[in-house]
Short mmCIF file of C-alpha atoms and ligand atoms in Angstrom, two decimals:
data_model
loop_
_atom_site.label_atom_id
_atom_site.label_comp_id
_atom_site.label_asym_id
_atom_site.label_seq_id
_atom_site.Cartn_x
_atom_site.Cartn_y
_atom_site.Cartn_z
CA MET W 23 -10.62 -8.21 4.42
CA SER W 24 -8.64 -10.74 3.17
CA SER W 25 -10.96 -13.56 3.78
CA HIS W 26 -13.17 -13.82 0.76
CA GLY W 27 -16.32 -15.55 1.11
CA ASP W 28 -17.87 -18.58 -0.95
CA PRO W 29 -17.68 -17.92 -4.72
CA ILE W 30 -20.98 -16.03 -6.10
CA PRO W 31 -21.18 -17.43 -9.76
CA MET W 32 -23.52 -15.09 -11.90
CA THR W 33 -24.80 -15.80 -15.37
CA SER W 34 -25.54 -13.04 -17.63
CA ARG W 35 -28.09 -13.20 -20.57
CA LYS W 36 -28.75 -11.39 -23.86
CA THR W 37 -31.18 -8.73 -23.40
CA ARG W 38 -32.59 -5.70 -24.96
CA ASN W 39 -33.54 -2.12 -24.13
CA LEU W 40 -31.37 -1.21 -21.08
CA ARG W 41 -33.28 1.83 -20.04
CA GLY W 42 -33.39 4.45 -17.14
CA THR W 43 -31.01 6.16 -14.75
CA ALA W 44 -27.97 4.75 -13.38
CA HIS W 45 -26.81 6.39 -10.26
CA VAL W 46 -23.33 4.95 -9.75
CA PRO W 47 -21.36 4.95 -6.36
CA GLY W 48 -18.79 7.47 -5.16
CA ASP W 49 -15.25 7.62 -6.87
CA LYS W 50 -13.16 4.98 -5.43
CA SER W 51 -9.73 7.08 -5.60
CA ILE W 52 -11.43 10.17 -4.22
CA SER W 53 -12.98 8.23 -1.46
CA HIS W 54 -9.51 6.45 -0.15
CA ARG W 55 -7.76 9.67 -0.22
CA SER W 56 -10.88 11.48 1.41
CA LEU W 57 -10.29 8.95 4.51
CA ILE W 58 -6.62 9.35 4.56
CA LEU W 59 -6.32 12.97 4.23
CA GLY W 60 -9.22 13.42 6.79
CA ALA W 61 -7.02 11.19 9.18
CA LEU W 62 -3.96 13.60 8.70
CA SER W 63 -5.78 16.52 9.15
CA VAL W 64 -6.52 18.27 12.75
CA GLY W 65 -10.05 18.22 13.28
CA GLU W 66 -13.34 17.00 11.81
CA THR W 67 -13.73 16.32 7.98
CA THR W 68 -17.22 15.25 6.77
CA ILE W 69 -17.41 13.31 3.59
CA ASP W 70 -20.61 12.61 1.70
CA GLY W 71 -20.92 10.15 -1.01
CA LEU W 72 -18.23 7.91 0.10
CA LEU W 73 -18.17 4.87 -1.88
CA GLU W 74 -18.98 2.12 0.63
CA GLY W 75 -17.32 -0.85 -1.10
CA GLN W 76 -14.83 -2.92 0.43
CA ASP W 77 -11.86 -1.70 -0.55
CA VAL W 78 -12.63 1.57 1.12
CA LEU W 79 -14.35 0.32 4.31
CA ASP W 80 -10.96 -1.63 4.64
CA THR W 81 -9.20 1.82 4.58
CA ALA W 82 -11.62 3.33 7.03
CA SER W 83 -10.56 0.33 9.14
CA ALA W 84 -6.85 1.27 8.93
CA MET W 85 -7.26 4.70 9.55
CA ARG W 86 -9.12 3.83 12.99
CA ALA W 87 -6.25 1.54 13.37
CA PHE W 88 -3.94 4.47 13.26
CA GLY W 89 -5.68 6.66 15.87
CA ALA W 90 -8.36 8.44 13.99
CA GLU W 91 -11.85 8.56 14.64
CA VAL W 92 -13.75 7.42 11.72
CA THR W 93 -17.68 7.65 11.94
CA ASP W 94 -20.46 6.13 9.41
CA HIS W 95 -23.39 8.38 9.87
CA GLY W 96 -25.46 6.59 7.32
CA GLY W 97 -26.90 7.43 3.74
CA GLY W 98 -23.11 7.81 2.18
CA ARG W 99 -22.22 10.57 4.97
CA TRP W 100 -19.19 9.74 7.15
CA SER W 101 -16.63 12.03 9.48
CA VAL W 102 -13.13 11.47 10.36
CA HIS W 103 -11.41 13.20 13.39
CA GLY W 104 -8.02 13.26 12.44
CA VAL W 105 -4.80 13.17 14.57
CA GLY W 106 -2.64 15.43 11.99
CA VAL W 107 0.35 14.97 10.11
CA GLY W 108 2.88 12.97 12.20
CA GLY W 109 0.30 12.09 14.67
CA PHE W 110 -0.34 8.57 13.48
CA ALA W 111 -0.50 5.83 16.47
CA GLU W 112 1.05 2.61 16.00
CA PRO W 113 -1.68 -0.15 15.26
CA ASP W 114 -1.80 -3.00 17.62
CA GLN W 115 -3.14 -5.28 14.86
CA VAL W 116 -1.71 -6.30 11.10
CA ILE W 117 -3.61 -3.80 8.85
CA ASP W 118 -5.54 -5.77 6.31
CA CYS W 119 -6.29 -4.13 3.09
CA GLY W 120 -8.16 -6.66 1.52
CA ASN W 121 -8.15 -6.48 -2.32
CA SER W 122 -6.88 -2.84 -2.37
CA GLY W 123 -3.64 -1.90 -4.05
CA THR W 124 -4.67 2.00 -3.68
CA GLY W 125 -5.49 1.50 0.08
CA VAL W 126 -2.51 -0.28 1.03
CA ARG W 127 -0.07 1.61 -1.16
CA LEU W 128 -1.14 5.04 -0.01
CA ILE W 129 -1.41 4.20 3.63
CA MET W 130 2.04 2.64 3.57
CA GLY W 131 3.30 6.21 2.29
CA ALA W 132 1.35 8.17 5.06
CA MET W 133 2.79 6.09 7.80
CA ALA W 134 6.34 5.73 6.60
CA THR W 135 7.67 9.16 7.80
CA SER W 136 6.48 8.66 11.38
CA PRO W 137 8.55 6.77 14.20
CA ILE W 138 5.98 3.58 13.94
CA THR W 139 6.06 0.09 12.55
CA ALA W 140 2.99 -1.14 11.12
CA THR W 141 2.51 -4.74 9.35
CA PHE W 142 0.11 -5.00 5.95
CA THR W 143 -1.63 -7.81 4.48
CA GLY W 144 -4.28 -8.55 1.68
CA ASP W 145 -6.16 -10.99 -0.01
CA ALA W 146 -4.47 -13.66 -2.52
CA SER W 147 -4.70 -11.03 -5.14
CA LEU W 148 -2.88 -8.33 -3.15
CA ASN W 149 -0.60 -10.57 -1.82
CA SER W 150 0.74 -11.07 -5.32
CA ARG W 151 1.22 -7.62 -6.40
CA PRO W 152 4.60 -5.68 -6.51
CA MET W 153 5.11 -3.38 -3.44
CA GLY W 154 8.76 -2.86 -4.13
CA ARG W 155 7.50 0.22 -6.41
CA VAL W 156 6.53 2.08 -3.44
CA THR W 157 8.95 0.78 -0.70
CA ASP W 158 11.69 1.81 -2.92
CA PRO W 159 11.18 5.53 -2.63
CA LEU W 160 10.10 5.50 0.57
CA ALA W 161 13.25 3.82 1.91
CA LEU W 162 14.64 7.19 0.03
CA PHE W 163 12.52 8.93 3.19
CA GLY W 164 14.49 6.56 5.46
CA ALA W 165 11.93 4.05 6.38
CA GLN W 166 12.71 0.37 6.21
CA SER W 167 10.55 -2.51 4.83
CA TYR W 168 10.66 -6.37 5.21
CA GLY W 169 8.56 -7.95 2.99
CA ARG W 170 8.14 -11.46 1.10
CA GLU W 171 10.17 -12.11 -2.04
CA GLY W 172 9.92 -9.39 -4.61
CA GLY W 173 8.82 -7.08 -1.77
CA ARG W 174 5.37 -8.75 -1.85
CA LEU W 175 2.68 -8.58 1.18
CA PRO W 176 2.42 -9.48 4.10
CA LEU W 177 5.08 -6.61 4.64
CA THR W 178 6.22 -4.67 7.71
CA ILE W 179 7.53 -0.94 7.39
CA VAL W 180 9.32 0.52 10.10
CA GLY W 181 8.71 4.30 9.67
CA ALA W 182 11.52 6.78 9.46
CA ALA W 183 12.07 8.27 12.98
CA ASP W 184 14.09 11.20 11.27
CA PRO W 185 12.82 11.53 7.49
CA VAL W 186 14.66 13.38 4.92
CA PRO W 187 12.61 15.00 2.16
CA VAL W 188 13.25 13.29 -1.40
CA ARG W 189 13.36 14.19 -5.09
CA TYR W 190 11.81 11.22 -6.94
CA GLU W 191 10.98 10.31 -10.49
CA VAL W 192 8.52 7.83 -10.76
CA PRO W 193 9.48 4.90 -13.23
CA VAL W 194 6.09 3.59 -13.86
CA PRO W 195 3.00 5.54 -14.92
CA SER W 196 1.28 5.24 -11.16
CA ALA W 197 -0.83 7.76 -9.28
CA GLN W 198 -0.40 5.13 -6.41
CA VAL W 199 3.14 5.47 -6.36
CA LYS W 200 3.17 9.05 -6.89
CA SER W 201 0.61 9.28 -4.05
CA ALA W 202 2.63 7.46 -1.59
CA VAL W 203 5.53 9.39 -2.17
CA LEU W 204 3.58 12.59 -1.57
CA LEU W 205 1.92 11.31 1.45
CA ALA W 206 5.30 10.35 3.09
CA GLY W 207 6.51 14.03 1.71
CA LEU W 208 4.03 15.34 4.17
CA ASN W 209 5.95 14.45 7.49
CA ALA W 210 9.40 15.09 6.24
CA PRO W 211 10.93 18.88 6.65
CA GLY W 212 11.57 20.60 3.53
CA GLN W 213 10.53 19.77 0.28
CA THR W 214 9.56 16.64 -1.44
CA VAL W 215 9.60 16.81 -5.19
CA VAL W 216 7.76 13.92 -7.37
CA ILE W 217 8.55 13.89 -11.02
CA GLU W 218 6.14 12.10 -13.58
CA LYS W 219 6.60 11.51 -17.18
CA GLU W 220 3.15 10.63 -17.90
CA ALA W 221 0.39 12.45 -15.91
CA THR W 222 -1.70 10.00 -13.90
CA ARG W 223 -4.61 10.94 -11.67
CA ASP W 224 -4.23 13.88 -9.89
CA HIS W 225 -6.70 13.67 -7.17
CA THR W 226 -3.93 13.64 -4.29
CA GLU W 227 -2.08 16.82 -5.74
CA ARG W 228 -6.09 18.46 -6.12
CA MET W 229 -7.15 17.36 -2.45
CA LEU W 230 -3.68 18.04 -0.94
CA ALA W 231 -4.18 21.51 -1.85
CA GLY W 232 -7.49 21.54 -0.90
CA PHE W 233 -6.60 20.64 2.73
CA GLY W 234 -4.17 23.59 2.94
CA ALA W 235 -0.87 21.94 1.73
CA GLU W 236 1.51 24.00 -0.07
CA LEU W 237 2.01 22.25 -3.41
CA SER W 238 2.96 23.25 -6.54
CA VAL W 239 2.84 21.56 -10.40
CA THR W 240 4.95 22.90 -13.06
CA GLU W 241 6.05 21.19 -16.10
CA GLU W 242 9.86 20.73 -16.85
CA ASP W 243 11.09 18.85 -20.22
CA GLY W 244 7.59 17.62 -20.84
CA LYS W 245 7.23 16.28 -17.42
CA ARG W 246 5.07 16.98 -14.50
CA VAL W 247 7.08 18.20 -11.56
CA ILE W 248 5.02 18.06 -8.22
CA THR W 249 6.87 20.36 -4.89
CA LEU W 250 5.46 19.82 -1.70
CA THR W 251 6.31 21.34 1.28
CA GLY W 252 6.45 19.14 4.47
CA GLN W 253 5.04 19.39 7.76
CA PRO W 254 1.92 21.41 6.92
CA GLU W 255 -1.02 21.62 9.24
CA LEU W 256 -3.92 20.30 7.08
CA GLN W 257 -7.14 21.62 7.62
CA PRO W 258 -10.36 19.49 8.02
CA GLN W 259 -12.73 19.59 4.90
CA SER W 260 -16.43 18.94 3.98
CA ILE W 261 -15.97 16.87 1.03
CA ILE W 262 -18.54 15.80 -1.50
CA VAL W 263 -17.42 12.76 -3.46
CA PRO W 264 -18.20 13.02 -7.30
CA ARG W 265 -19.55 9.42 -8.75
CA ASP W 266 -16.97 7.20 -10.05
CA PRO W 267 -16.03 7.41 -13.69
CA SER W 268 -14.66 4.04 -13.71
CA SER W 269 -17.97 2.63 -12.52
CA ALA W 270 -20.01 4.88 -14.85
CA ALA W 271 -17.92 2.76 -17.90
CA PHE W 272 -20.20 -0.28 -17.11
CA PRO W 273 -23.61 1.09 -17.63
CA VAL W 274 -22.32 2.99 -20.42
CA CYS W 275 -20.69 0.47 -22.26
CA ALA W 276 -23.56 -2.08 -21.78
CA ALA W 277 -25.98 0.41 -22.96
CA LEU W 278 -23.77 1.12 -26.56
CA ILE W 279 -23.77 -2.87 -26.91
CA VAL W 280 -27.57 -3.91 -26.12
CA GLU W 281 -29.83 -3.70 -28.73
CA GLY W 282 -32.62 -0.44 -27.90
CA SER W 283 -30.77 0.96 -25.37
CA ASP W 284 -30.69 4.29 -23.69
CA VAL W 285 -29.23 5.28 -20.50
CA LEU W 286 -28.32 8.06 -18.39
CA VAL W 287 -25.53 7.94 -16.00
CA PRO W 288 -25.73 11.43 -14.10
CA ASN W 289 -23.18 13.45 -12.12
CA ILE W 290 -19.64 11.78 -13.64
CA GLY W 291 -16.59 13.30 -12.66
CA LEU W 292 -14.61 13.90 -16.04
CA ASN W 293 -11.19 15.12 -14.56
CA PRO W 294 -9.10 14.86 -17.76
CA THR W 295 -6.70 12.37 -15.93
CA ARG W 296 -9.73 9.94 -15.70
CA ALA W 297 -11.91 10.43 -18.90
CA GLY W 298 -9.95 8.71 -21.45
CA LEU W 299 -12.57 5.89 -22.24
CA PHE W 300 -15.20 8.02 -22.68
CA TYR W 301 -13.16 10.02 -25.61
CA THR W 302 -12.25 6.68 -27.01
CA LEU W 303 -15.75 5.24 -27.03
CA GLN W 304 -16.70 8.31 -28.94
CA ASP W 305 -13.76 7.79 -31.74
CA MET W 306 -15.35 4.32 -31.96
CA GLY W 307 -18.40 5.90 -33.14
CA ALA W 308 -20.38 5.43 -29.90
CA ASP W 309 -23.64 7.41 -29.46
CA LEU W 310 -22.04 8.77 -26.15
CA VAL W 311 -23.27 12.62 -25.23
CA PHE W 312 -21.85 14.58 -22.35
CA GLU W 313 -25.01 16.28 -21.30
CA ASN W 314 -25.19 19.35 -19.09
CA PRO W 315 -21.33 19.85 -18.74
CA ARG W 316 -20.41 21.84 -15.39
CA GLU W 317 -18.10 22.18 -12.88
CA GLU W 318 -18.62 20.94 -9.05
CA GLY W 319 -15.87 21.32 -6.54
CA GLY W 320 -13.38 22.48 -9.29
CA GLU W 321 -13.87 19.01 -11.30
CA PRO W 322 -15.61 18.94 -14.61
CA VAL W 323 -18.53 17.04 -14.14
CA ALA W 324 -21.26 16.12 -16.68
CA ASP W 325 -24.28 13.50 -17.25
CA LEU W 326 -23.45 10.84 -19.62
CA ARG W 327 -26.05 9.49 -22.19
CA ALA W 328 -25.25 6.22 -23.96
CA ARG W 329 -27.32 4.64 -26.74
CA PHE W 330 -26.89 1.51 -28.49
CA SER W 331 -24.40 1.88 -31.22
CA PRO W 332 -24.44 -1.05 -33.87
CA ASP W 333 -21.99 0.53 -36.14
CA MET W 334 -18.88 0.92 -33.92
CA LYS W 335 -15.61 0.58 -35.54
CA GLY W 336 -12.15 -0.72 -33.94
CA ILE W 337 -9.59 1.85 -33.56
CA GLU W 338 -5.93 2.27 -32.84
CA VAL W 339 -6.11 3.82 -28.87
CA PRO W 340 -3.52 6.25 -28.41
CA PRO W 341 -1.09 4.87 -26.16
CA ASP W 342 -0.59 8.39 -24.20
CA ARG W 343 -4.28 8.04 -23.33
CA ALA W 344 -3.70 4.85 -21.05
CA ALA W 345 -2.99 6.57 -17.96
CA SER W 346 -6.35 8.27 -18.00
CA MET W 347 -8.08 5.01 -18.69
CA ILE W 348 -6.05 2.36 -17.30
CA ASP W 349 -8.97 0.79 -15.21
CA GLU W 350 -11.24 0.81 -18.23
CA TYR W 351 -9.51 -1.44 -20.69
CA PRO W 352 -11.25 -4.46 -19.62
CA VAL W 353 -14.46 -3.20 -20.47
CA LEU W 354 -13.48 -1.36 -23.39
CA SER W 355 -12.19 -4.77 -24.96
CA VAL W 356 -15.75 -5.99 -24.45
CA VAL W 357 -17.28 -2.86 -26.41
CA ALA W 358 -14.44 -3.79 -29.00
CA ALA W 359 -15.74 -7.35 -29.38
CA PHE W 360 -18.94 -5.59 -30.66
CA ALA W 361 -17.19 -2.97 -33.04
CA GLU W 362 -16.42 -4.14 -36.62
CA GLY W 363 -12.37 -4.52 -37.06
CA LYS W 364 -9.56 -4.33 -34.98
CA THR W 365 -9.07 -2.74 -31.74
CA HIS W 366 -5.55 -2.36 -30.83
CA MET W 367 -4.38 -1.36 -27.37
CA PRO W 368 -0.75 -0.51 -26.88
CA GLY W 369 1.22 0.86 -24.04
CA VAL W 370 -0.65 -0.92 -21.45
CA LYS W 371 2.16 -3.15 -19.55
CA GLU W 372 0.78 -1.93 -16.14
CA LEU W 373 -2.55 -3.89 -16.90
CA ARG W 374 -0.35 -6.84 -16.11
CA VAL W 375 0.08 -5.94 -12.35
CA LYS W 376 -3.46 -4.78 -11.38
CA GLU W 377 -6.04 -7.09 -9.45
CA SER W 378 -5.28 -9.65 -12.01
CA ASP W 379 -3.27 -9.66 -14.99
CA ARG W 380 -5.84 -7.90 -16.99
CA ILE W 381 -4.77 -8.53 -20.43
CA ASP W 382 -4.33 -12.34 -19.74
CA ALA W 383 -7.51 -12.53 -17.91
CA MET W 384 -9.66 -10.69 -20.52
CA ALA W 385 -7.84 -12.44 -23.43
CA GLN W 386 -8.41 -15.64 -22.21
CA GLY W 387 -12.05 -15.21 -21.37
CA LEU W 388 -12.93 -13.50 -24.73
CA ARG W 389 -11.13 -16.29 -26.62
CA ALA W 390 -13.59 -18.62 -24.91
CA ALA W 391 -16.55 -16.37 -25.97
CA GLY W 392 -15.53 -16.86 -29.49
CA LEU W 393 -13.29 -13.79 -29.98
CA THR W 394 -9.60 -13.68 -31.41
CA VAL W 395 -7.27 -11.53 -29.23
CA ASP W 396 -3.65 -10.94 -29.80
CA GLU W 397 -1.40 -9.92 -27.36
CA GLY W 398 2.25 -8.96 -26.20
CA GLU W 399 3.95 -7.84 -22.79
CA ASP W 400 2.34 -4.39 -23.55
CA TRP W 401 -0.24 -4.52 -25.89
CA TRP W 402 -3.33 -6.62 -27.05
CA THR W 403 -5.79 -6.34 -29.90
CA VAL W 404 -9.16 -7.51 -29.87
CA HIS W 405 -10.72 -8.72 -33.68
CA GLY W 406 -14.12 -7.20 -33.20
CA LEU W 407 -17.21 -9.16 -34.90
CA GLY W 408 -19.91 -6.61 -34.91
CA HIS W 409 -22.97 -6.41 -33.41
CA GLY W 410 -24.88 -9.82 -33.36
CA LYS W 411 -22.20 -11.93 -34.14
CA VAL W 412 -20.28 -12.66 -30.66
CA PRO W 413 -20.93 -16.04 -29.53
CA GLY W 414 -20.53 -15.98 -26.07
CA GLY W 415 -21.29 -19.32 -24.44
CA ALA W 416 -18.22 -19.54 -22.10
CA THR W 417 -17.72 -19.85 -18.31
CA VAL W 418 -14.66 -17.47 -17.15
CA GLU W 419 -12.59 -16.52 -14.34
CA SER W 420 -12.71 -13.42 -12.43
CA ARG W 421 -9.83 -14.13 -10.70
CA LEU W 422 -10.36 -11.85 -7.54
CA ASP W 423 -10.71 -8.85 -9.73
CA HIS W 424 -14.05 -6.91 -9.81
CA ARG W 425 -13.35 -5.24 -13.16
CA ILE W 426 -12.90 -8.54 -14.90
CA ALA W 427 -16.19 -10.04 -13.39
CA MET W 428 -18.31 -6.93 -14.39
CA SER W 429 -16.66 -6.77 -17.80
CA PHE W 430 -17.89 -10.35 -18.56
CA LEU W 431 -21.17 -9.57 -16.97
CA VAL W 432 -21.68 -6.95 -19.81
CA LEU W 433 -20.33 -9.15 -22.49
CA GLY W 434 -23.08 -11.52 -21.77
CA MET W 435 -25.87 -9.04 -21.92
CA ALA W 436 -25.26 -8.69 -25.81
CA SER W 437 -23.54 -12.23 -26.72
CA GLU W 438 -25.78 -14.81 -28.29
CA GLN W 439 -25.08 -17.31 -25.60
CA PRO W 440 -24.86 -16.48 -21.86
CA VAL W 441 -21.60 -15.75 -20.14
CA LYS W 442 -21.02 -17.26 -16.66
CA VAL W 443 -18.57 -15.58 -14.17
CA ASP W 444 -17.26 -18.11 -12.05
CA ASP W 445 -17.23 -15.44 -8.80
CA ALA W 446 -18.52 -12.45 -8.94
CA GLY W 447 -17.70 -11.63 -5.12
CA PRO W 448 -15.04 -9.20 -5.89
CA ILE W 449 -17.49 -6.75 -7.62
CA ALA W 450 -18.24 -5.77 -3.56
CA THR W 451 -14.90 -3.96 -3.48
CA SER W 452 -15.64 -1.43 -5.67
CA PHE W 453 -19.43 -1.18 -7.00
CA PRO W 454 -21.50 -2.98 -4.31
CA ILE W 455 -24.91 -2.08 -5.80
CA PHE W 456 -23.68 -3.37 -9.69
CA GLU W 457 -26.10 -6.41 -9.69
CA ARG W 458 -29.28 -4.09 -8.50
CA LEU W 459 -28.32 -1.27 -10.49
CA MET W 460 -27.83 -3.49 -13.82
CA ALA W 461 -30.94 -5.11 -13.27
CA ASP W 462 -33.25 -2.32 -12.56
CA LEU W 463 -32.07 -0.91 -16.50
CA GLY W 464 -32.90 -4.16 -17.63
CA ALA W 465 -30.16 -6.71 -17.36
CA ARG W 466 -30.59 -10.53 -16.77
CA ILE W 467 -27.99 -11.48 -14.70
CA GLU W 468 -28.64 -14.37 -12.31
CA ARG W 469 -26.97 -15.89 -9.52
CA ALA W 470 -25.52 -19.44 -9.37
CA ASN W 471 -25.66 -21.81 -12.22
CA GLY W 472 -27.73 -21.25 -15.10
C1 S3P B 511 -5.35 4.57 -8.44
C2 S3P B 511 -4.42 4.62 -9.29
C3 S3P B 511 -4.09 3.25 -10.53
C4 S3P B 511 -5.52 2.61 -10.81
C5 S3P B 511 -6.33 2.31 -9.70
C6 S3P B 511 -6.58 3.68 -8.56
C7 S3P B 511 -5.57 5.53 -7.54
O1 S3P B 511 -3.37 2.53 -10.07
O2 S3P B 511 -5.60 1.80 -11.38
O3 S3P B 511 -7.50 1.79 -9.70
O4 S3P B 511 -6.35 5.76 -6.69
O5 S3P B 511 -4.26 6.36 -7.33
P1 S3P B 511 -1.88 2.61 -10.37
O6 S3P B 511 -1.25 3.62 -9.46
O7 S3P B 511 -1.06 1.12 -10.20
O8 S3P B 511 -1.56 2.79 -11.88
#
């Protein structure tokens, strides 16, 4: 929903001994896709472990608006009675995707090759984010779009009545753009080809194949080439959503920087297109172990055990790892503050167009908390002070960005003075149980001024 309630300020104080087991919610990327692909199948898809964060709830509402029956059975079990590829009805209301770039971009793709018109909007954060990266390739299918200056939301898409398949090389590393083109390709006759220079998260490809679409992935000249045959009849599925590695990042990183901690985060999906943060933390010297590695639903899964790691060192984060940890740089920069020496993070221009400009949001907050941070358009460097030496004592802005809010609350768990976040409300978009889960581990997070 675009209406954001009253700000919820929170203060996080230094603590010790985070202990216990942290069951984080279902994966956000897979949750969005489960609802959308369920809606594009013929018959009933069941989803267990759906993330019930606001972003995903907004996608569920959108699928209802396009004609699918979406039911919440309680306890994380949902079902979607789909209308089939090409079966979307024209919504009679504006589609409000709230804070979610993934929701709006994937849904725009899914409707763009049907002869219907839909208008999309979101909150102040989403309405400032670039949409041309999606509407440009959708135009190649024959869809028209009318948005605000710079192609921003609110934006109307007139779907193509006679779509043609496309061949499109994605100009920026973006799973959302790739997925929007593939979802649009579903209702175009013939083969739609998407090419990516850098591999981004591949949930859409895996799930499309799982729903019965004909899809192949090959490598040509070092690029990933995805070929989808249009107009399949997608078969409904029973989906068990793995737990979100991007949410796991918060209790894991908190355990690494809080003295005396030992935290288990079970059942985390370690798809290589998502797991970059954990390898980076290990490279820094973190005591982070993958226990009980196994495979579930075709995805690698493990239980993560993170223990206090007072001797971490700053590193050069390999730029070719960026796509696999793009949402984790904010919390990595917090860990970097507690490591000795510089952590340099190059090749991350995309961070500037997330829910907020994440380089700017983190750099300003970290500086207010006593750190030195250097930045350029597509890189930043945090000068780590080491354990026990990060001052804190700042009030920071979350800028409608859940990951900024959670990252600074993690910072406050180990800095000398408390850290206050002006509005922790956005956390509900992706990790609605964050406050309780962290409190159960022993974090000292309080609402209101402290
Ligand atoms: C996502 C892709 C990424 C990521 C976002 C989720 C997805 O965005 O930042 O949180 O589910 O496809 P980009 O495609 O903009 O890189």
